[in-house]
mmCIF file of C-alpha atoms in Angstrom:
data_model
loop_
_atom_site.group_PDB
_atom_site.id
_atom_site.type_symbol
_atom_site.label_atom_id
_atom_site.label_comp_id
_atom_site.label_asym_id
_atom_site.label_seq_id
_atom_site.Cartn_x
_atom_site.Cartn_y
_atom_site.Cartn_z
ATOM 1 C CA MET A 109 84.780 89.306 131.451
ATOM 2 C CA LYS A 110 83.033 92.102 129.586
ATOM 3 C CA PHE A 111 83.566 92.545 125.872
ATOM 4 C CA LYS A 112 85.307 95.781 124.990
ATOM 5 C CA HIS A 113 83.036 96.383 122.012
ATOM 6 C CA TYR A 114 80.587 94.721 119.699
ATOM 7 C CA LEU A 115 80.839 94.488 115.946
ATOM 8 C CA PHE A 116 77.207 95.401 115.433
ATOM 9 C CA PRO A 117 74.898 96.178 118.378
ATOM 10 C CA ALA A 118 71.944 93.803 118.377
ATOM 11 C CA ALA A 119 69.392 96.552 117.776
ATOM 12 C CA LEU A 120 71.295 97.944 114.794
ATOM 13 C CA LEU A 121 71.773 94.489 113.317
ATOM 14 C CA ALA A 122 68.082 93.710 113.722
ATOM 15 C CA ILE A 123 67.159 96.925 111.924
ATOM 16 C CA THR A 124 69.625 96.149 109.124
ATOM 17 C CA LEU A 125 68.331 92.603 108.656
ATOM 18 C CA SER A 126 64.738 93.819 108.753
ATOM 19 C CA PHE A 127 65.507 96.401 106.083
ATOM 20 C CA THR A 128 67.206 93.898 103.809
ATOM 21 C CA SER A 129 64.372 91.424 104.174
ATOM 22 C CA CYS A 130 61.723 94.025 103.315
ATOM 23 C CA LYS A 131 63.498 95.713 100.448
ATOM 24 C CA GLU A 132 65.562 94.181 97.698
ATOM 25 C CA GLN A 133 69.153 95.198 98.278
ATOM 26 C CA LYS A 134 71.375 95.823 95.283
ATOM 27 C CA LYS A 135 74.583 96.372 97.214
ATOM 28 C CA LEU A 136 75.733 95.434 100.699
ATOM 29 C CA PRO A 137 77.097 98.089 103.078
ATOM 30 C CA ILE A 138 80.810 98.317 103.886
ATOM 31 C CA TYR A 139 81.606 98.193 107.610
ATOM 32 C CA GLY A 140 84.582 99.263 109.684
ATOM 33 C CA GLN A 141 86.687 102.392 109.776
ATOM 34 C CA ARG A 142 87.083 104.578 106.725
ATOM 35 C CA GLU A 143 88.952 107.712 105.802
ATOM 36 C CA ALA A 144 88.924 110.229 102.980
ATOM 37 C CA LYS A 145 92.121 110.610 100.972
ATOM 38 C CA GLU A 146 93.090 112.950 98.185
ATOM 39 C CA VAL A 147 93.762 111.208 94.881
ATOM 40 C CA LYS A 148 95.538 112.880 91.963
ATOM 41 C CA ASN A 149 93.811 112.151 88.672
ATOM 42 C CA ALA A 150 95.503 111.650 85.314
ATOM 43 C CA ASP A 151 94.452 115.129 84.175
ATOM 44 C CA GLY A 152 96.156 116.724 87.182
ATOM 45 C CA THR A 153 92.993 117.406 89.144
ATOM 46 C CA VAL A 154 92.511 116.158 92.690
ATOM 47 C CA SER A 155 89.512 114.205 93.930
ATOM 48 C CA ILE A 156 88.540 112.663 97.249
ATOM 49 C CA ASP A 157 88.443 108.880 97.536
ATOM 50 C CA THR A 158 87.184 106.801 100.477
ATOM 51 C CA VAL A 159 89.597 104.203 101.829
ATOM 52 C CA TYR A 160 87.915 101.411 103.810
ATOM 53 C CA GLN A 161 89.227 99.180 106.556
ATOM 54 C CA THR A 162 90.484 95.849 105.215
ATOM 55 C CA ILE A 163 91.702 92.559 106.667
ATOM 56 C CA PRO A 164 95.514 92.862 106.834
ATOM 57 C CA ALA A 165 98.095 90.345 105.656
ATOM 58 C CA PHE A 166 98.182 87.243 107.857
ATOM 59 C CA LYS A 167 99.936 83.895 108.094
ATOM 60 C CA PHE A 168 98.491 80.965 110.044
ATOM 61 C CA LEU A 169 98.833 77.190 110.053
ATOM 62 C CA ASN A 170 95.800 75.315 108.777
ATOM 63 C CA GLN A 171 94.428 71.873 109.633
ATOM 64 C CA ASP A 172 96.977 70.293 107.282
ATOM 65 C CA SER A 173 99.911 72.044 109.020
ATOM 66 C CA THR A 174 100.329 74.197 105.914
ATOM 67 C CA TYR A 175 100.621 77.966 106.061
ATOM 68 C CA ILE A 176 97.693 79.957 104.717
ATOM 69 C CA THR A 177 97.829 83.677 103.938
ATOM 70 C CA ASN A 178 95.708 86.374 102.312
ATOM 71 C CA ASP A 179 96.679 84.857 98.976
ATOM 72 C CA THR A 180 94.777 81.697 99.910
ATOM 73 C CA PHE A 181 91.620 83.792 99.580
ATOM 74 C CA LYS A 182 92.688 85.892 96.605
ATOM 75 C CA ASP A 183 89.754 86.764 94.338
ATOM 76 C CA LYS A 184 87.356 85.001 96.722
ATOM 77 C CA ILE A 185 84.706 86.163 99.108
ATOM 78 C CA TYR A 186 84.807 84.325 102.410
ATOM 79 C CA ILE A 187 83.000 83.899 105.703
ATOM 80 C CA ALA A 188 85.182 84.073 108.814
ATOM 81 C CA ASP A 189 84.489 83.142 112.417
ATOM 82 C CA PHE A 190 86.257 82.509 115.734
ATOM 83 C CA PHE A 191 85.725 79.329 117.738
ATOM 84 C CA PHE A 192 87.527 76.523 119.596
ATOM 85 C CA THR A 193 87.135 72.778 119.207
ATOM 86 C CA SER A 194 86.267 72.014 122.847
ATOM 87 C CA CYS A 195 83.575 74.707 123.001
ATOM 88 C CA SER A 196 80.389 73.317 124.529
ATOM 89 C CA THR A 197 78.240 76.452 124.196
ATOM 90 C CA ILE A 198 77.702 78.364 120.942
ATOM 91 C CA CYS A 199 80.299 76.760 118.627
ATOM 92 C CA PRO A 200 78.434 73.528 117.799
ATOM 93 C CA THR A 201 75.318 75.484 116.791
ATOM 94 C CA MET A 202 77.347 78.120 114.966
ATOM 95 C CA HIS A 203 79.259 75.606 112.850
ATOM 96 C CA ARG A 204 76.206 73.436 112.245
ATOM 97 C CA ASN A 205 74.520 76.495 110.751
ATOM 98 C CA MET A 206 77.675 77.545 108.917
ATOM 99 C CA LYS A 207 77.823 74.109 107.325
ATOM 100 C CA GLU A 208 74.407 74.770 105.791
ATOM 101 C CA VAL A 209 75.920 77.801 104.089
ATOM 102 C CA PHE A 210 78.871 75.651 103.028
ATOM 103 C CA GLU A 211 76.590 73.026 101.505
ATOM 104 C CA LYS A 212 74.549 75.601 99.601
ATOM 105 C CA TYR A 213 77.608 77.195 97.987
ATOM 106 C CA LYS A 214 80.014 74.249 97.934
ATOM 107 C CA ASP A 215 80.070 74.201 94.130
ATOM 108 C CA ASN A 216 80.799 77.913 93.829
ATOM 109 C CA PRO A 217 84.576 78.410 93.447
ATOM 110 C CA ASP A 218 84.342 82.070 94.515
ATOM 111 C CA VAL A 219 83.160 81.306 98.076
ATOM 112 C CA MET A 220 85.430 80.106 100.904
ATOM 113 C CA TYR A 221 85.347 79.794 104.706
ATOM 114 C CA LEU A 222 87.897 80.574 107.427
ATOM 115 C CA SER A 223 87.552 79.499 111.050
ATOM 116 C CA HIS A 224 90.140 80.771 113.520
ATOM 117 C CA THR A 225 90.611 78.861 116.759
ATOM 118 C CA ILE A 226 91.064 81.025 119.860
ATOM 119 C CA ASP A 227 92.396 78.079 121.896
ATOM 120 C CA PHE A 228 96.134 78.473 121.305
ATOM 121 C CA LYS A 229 96.930 75.886 124.017
ATOM 122 C CA TYR A 230 94.968 72.887 122.737
ATOM 123 C CA ASP A 231 93.832 73.407 119.138
ATOM 124 C CA THR A 232 96.913 72.349 117.213
ATOM 125 C CA PRO A 233 96.566 71.640 113.476
ATOM 126 C CA TYR A 234 96.082 67.968 114.370
ATOM 127 C CA ARG A 235 93.065 68.856 116.541
ATOM 128 C CA LEU A 236 91.691 71.137 113.839
ATOM 129 C CA LYS A 237 92.027 68.329 111.293
ATOM 130 C CA LYS A 238 90.015 65.961 113.473
ATOM 131 C CA TYR A 239 87.402 68.666 114.021
ATOM 132 C CA ALA A 240 87.085 69.383 110.285
ATOM 133 C CA GLN A 241 86.754 65.684 109.521
ATOM 134 C CA LYS A 242 84.063 65.244 112.174
ATOM 135 C CA LEU A 243 82.181 68.230 110.786
ATOM 136 C CA GLY A 244 82.489 66.750 107.298
ATOM 137 C CA VAL A 245 84.180 69.759 105.693
ATOM 138 C CA ASP A 246 87.842 68.768 105.551
ATOM 139 C CA GLY A 247 89.138 70.298 102.344
ATOM 140 C CA PRO A 248 90.633 73.472 100.854
ATOM 141 C CA LYS A 249 87.308 75.319 100.659
ATOM 142 C CA TRP A 250 86.968 75.593 104.469
ATOM 143 C CA GLN A 251 90.206 76.483 106.198
ATOM 144 C CA PHE A 252 90.716 76.063 109.950
ATOM 145 C CA ALA A 253 93.486 78.328 111.237
ATOM 146 C CA TYR A 254 95.844 78.087 114.209
ATOM 147 C CA GLY A 255 98.115 80.887 115.417
ATOM 148 C CA THR A 256 99.647 82.442 118.509
ATOM 149 C CA LYS A 257 97.391 84.110 121.030
ATOM 150 C CA ASP A 258 98.605 87.582 120.103
ATOM 151 C CA SER A 259 98.189 87.119 116.354
ATOM 152 C CA VAL A 260 94.705 85.596 116.534
ATOM 153 C CA TYR A 261 93.285 87.853 119.242
ATOM 154 C CA LYS A 262 94.646 90.960 117.538
ATOM 155 C CA ILE A 263 93.159 90.190 114.143
ATOM 156 C CA ALA A 264 89.862 89.198 115.774
ATOM 157 C CA GLU A 265 89.324 92.413 117.711
ATOM 158 C CA LYS A 266 91.181 94.970 115.591
ATOM 159 C CA ASP A 267 90.342 93.794 112.094
ATOM 160 C CA TYR A 268 87.322 91.471 112.113
ATOM 161 C CA LEU A 269 85.862 93.446 115.052
ATOM 162 C CA VAL A 270 84.934 90.288 116.949
ATOM 163 C CA ALA A 271 85.517 90.144 120.699
ATOM 164 C CA VAL A 272 87.422 87.080 121.972
ATOM 165 C CA GLY A 273 89.324 86.251 125.142
ATOM 166 C CA GLU A 274 90.316 83.877 127.888
ATOM 167 C CA ASP A 275 87.949 83.766 130.853
ATOM 168 C CA SER A 276 88.599 81.459 133.781
ATOM 169 C CA THR A 277 85.074 82.028 135.100
ATOM 170 C CA GLN A 278 83.562 80.360 132.050
ATOM 171 C CA ARG A 279 83.057 76.606 131.880
ATOM 172 C CA ASP A 280 85.262 76.215 128.795
ATOM 173 C CA GLY A 281 87.831 78.848 129.758
ATOM 174 C CA TYR A 282 87.162 81.142 126.788
ATOM 175 C CA ILE A 283 84.552 83.615 125.675
ATOM 176 C CA HIS A 284 83.842 84.881 122.173
ATOM 177 C CA GLN A 285 81.151 86.225 119.901
ATOM 178 C CA GLY A 286 79.461 83.987 117.361
ATOM 179 C CA TRP A 287 79.525 86.306 114.370
ATOM 180 C CA LEU A 288 79.919 84.938 110.862
ATOM 181 C CA VAL A 289 81.739 87.798 109.137
ATOM 182 C CA LEU A 290 81.310 88.231 105.393
ATOM 183 C CA ILE A 291 84.470 89.490 103.621
ATOM 184 C CA ASP A 292 84.540 90.670 100.006
ATOM 185 C CA LYS A 293 87.252 90.198 97.380
ATOM 186 C CA GLN A 294 88.841 93.494 98.439
ATOM 187 C CA LYS A 295 89.156 92.154 102.037
ATOM 188 C CA ARG A 296 86.471 94.517 103.374
ATOM 189 C CA ILE A 297 83.780 93.613 105.932
ATOM 190 C CA ARG A 298 80.394 93.494 104.197
ATOM 191 C CA GLY A 299 78.236 91.900 106.877
ATOM 192 C CA ALA A 300 78.104 90.070 110.222
ATOM 193 C CA TYR A 301 75.513 87.496 111.205
ATOM 194 C CA ASP A 302 74.851 85.723 114.481
ATOM 195 C CA GLY A 303 75.768 82.145 113.645
ATOM 196 C CA THR A 304 73.455 80.796 116.344
ATOM 197 C CA VAL A 305 70.336 82.432 114.894
ATOM 198 C CA LYS A 306 68.748 80.647 111.923
ATOM 199 C CA GLU A 307 67.155 83.809 110.552
ATOM 200 C CA GLN A 308 70.472 85.638 110.419
ATOM 201 C CA VAL A 309 72.232 82.688 108.803
ATOM 202 C CA ALA A 310 69.431 82.621 106.215
ATOM 203 C CA GLN A 311 70.107 86.310 105.558
ATOM 204 C CA LEU A 312 73.793 85.536 105.051
ATOM 205 C CA MET A 313 72.852 82.984 102.399
ATOM 206 C CA LYS A 314 70.773 85.642 100.640
ATOM 207 C CA ASP A 315 73.558 88.233 100.856
ATOM 208 C CA ILE A 316 76.267 86.036 99.327
ATOM 209 C CA PRO A 317 74.869 86.220 95.763
ATOM 210 C CA VAL A 318 74.332 89.981 96.197
ATOM 211 C CA LEU A 319 78.022 90.354 96.994
ATOM 212 C CA LEU A 320 79.102 88.050 94.182
ATOM 213 C CA ALA A 321 77.015 90.049 91.735
ATOM 214 C CA GLU A 322 79.013 93.211 92.488
ATOM 215 C CA ASP A 323 81.975 91.892 90.522
ATOM 216 C CA LYS A 324 79.820 91.152 87.508
ATOM 217 C CA LYS A 325 78.536 94.710 87.089
#
């Protein structure tokens, strides 16, 4: 199976990470589609405003068999990813690295985590609960989400811009990208980091306070 698209081509991502590591960055870029819209001001004049792509409303079951929605992450920034519990390739490394981010910011109430399973056949909330407990992150700060194939695959590719899919030629039956996607409080994509690469995960940890600082200006 070939991915239809990539969130950030490797070369572009490398350039971006190199730039941010060499120069102090005051504000993170906003990724995804955007469009210009006319806005009528209070004085009757018209100006042009940029409307950015955002994560749409969703409703999934979490590891506690409780529904989570956009409101679960209201006024939070969060890191999202796509995985499955029986994955024997990139997922263990990805979540081991993501847990380092979790541990660093576990006392910050403005930071959350959201892991969507792409295995709609096996990864019931019960399985997700066991997985979260084994990883040592079972709690409200890190949500593990289960949904139908259509709902999860659509939000992955259309909104988070992460390629996922079933693939019978693969050992585990699925294929997906290992991006950790950074979402701001306005539900916009502000960064994507290869969760299997230590240097990129380290950059994510540096970018989190940059994003948090935006709301304090």
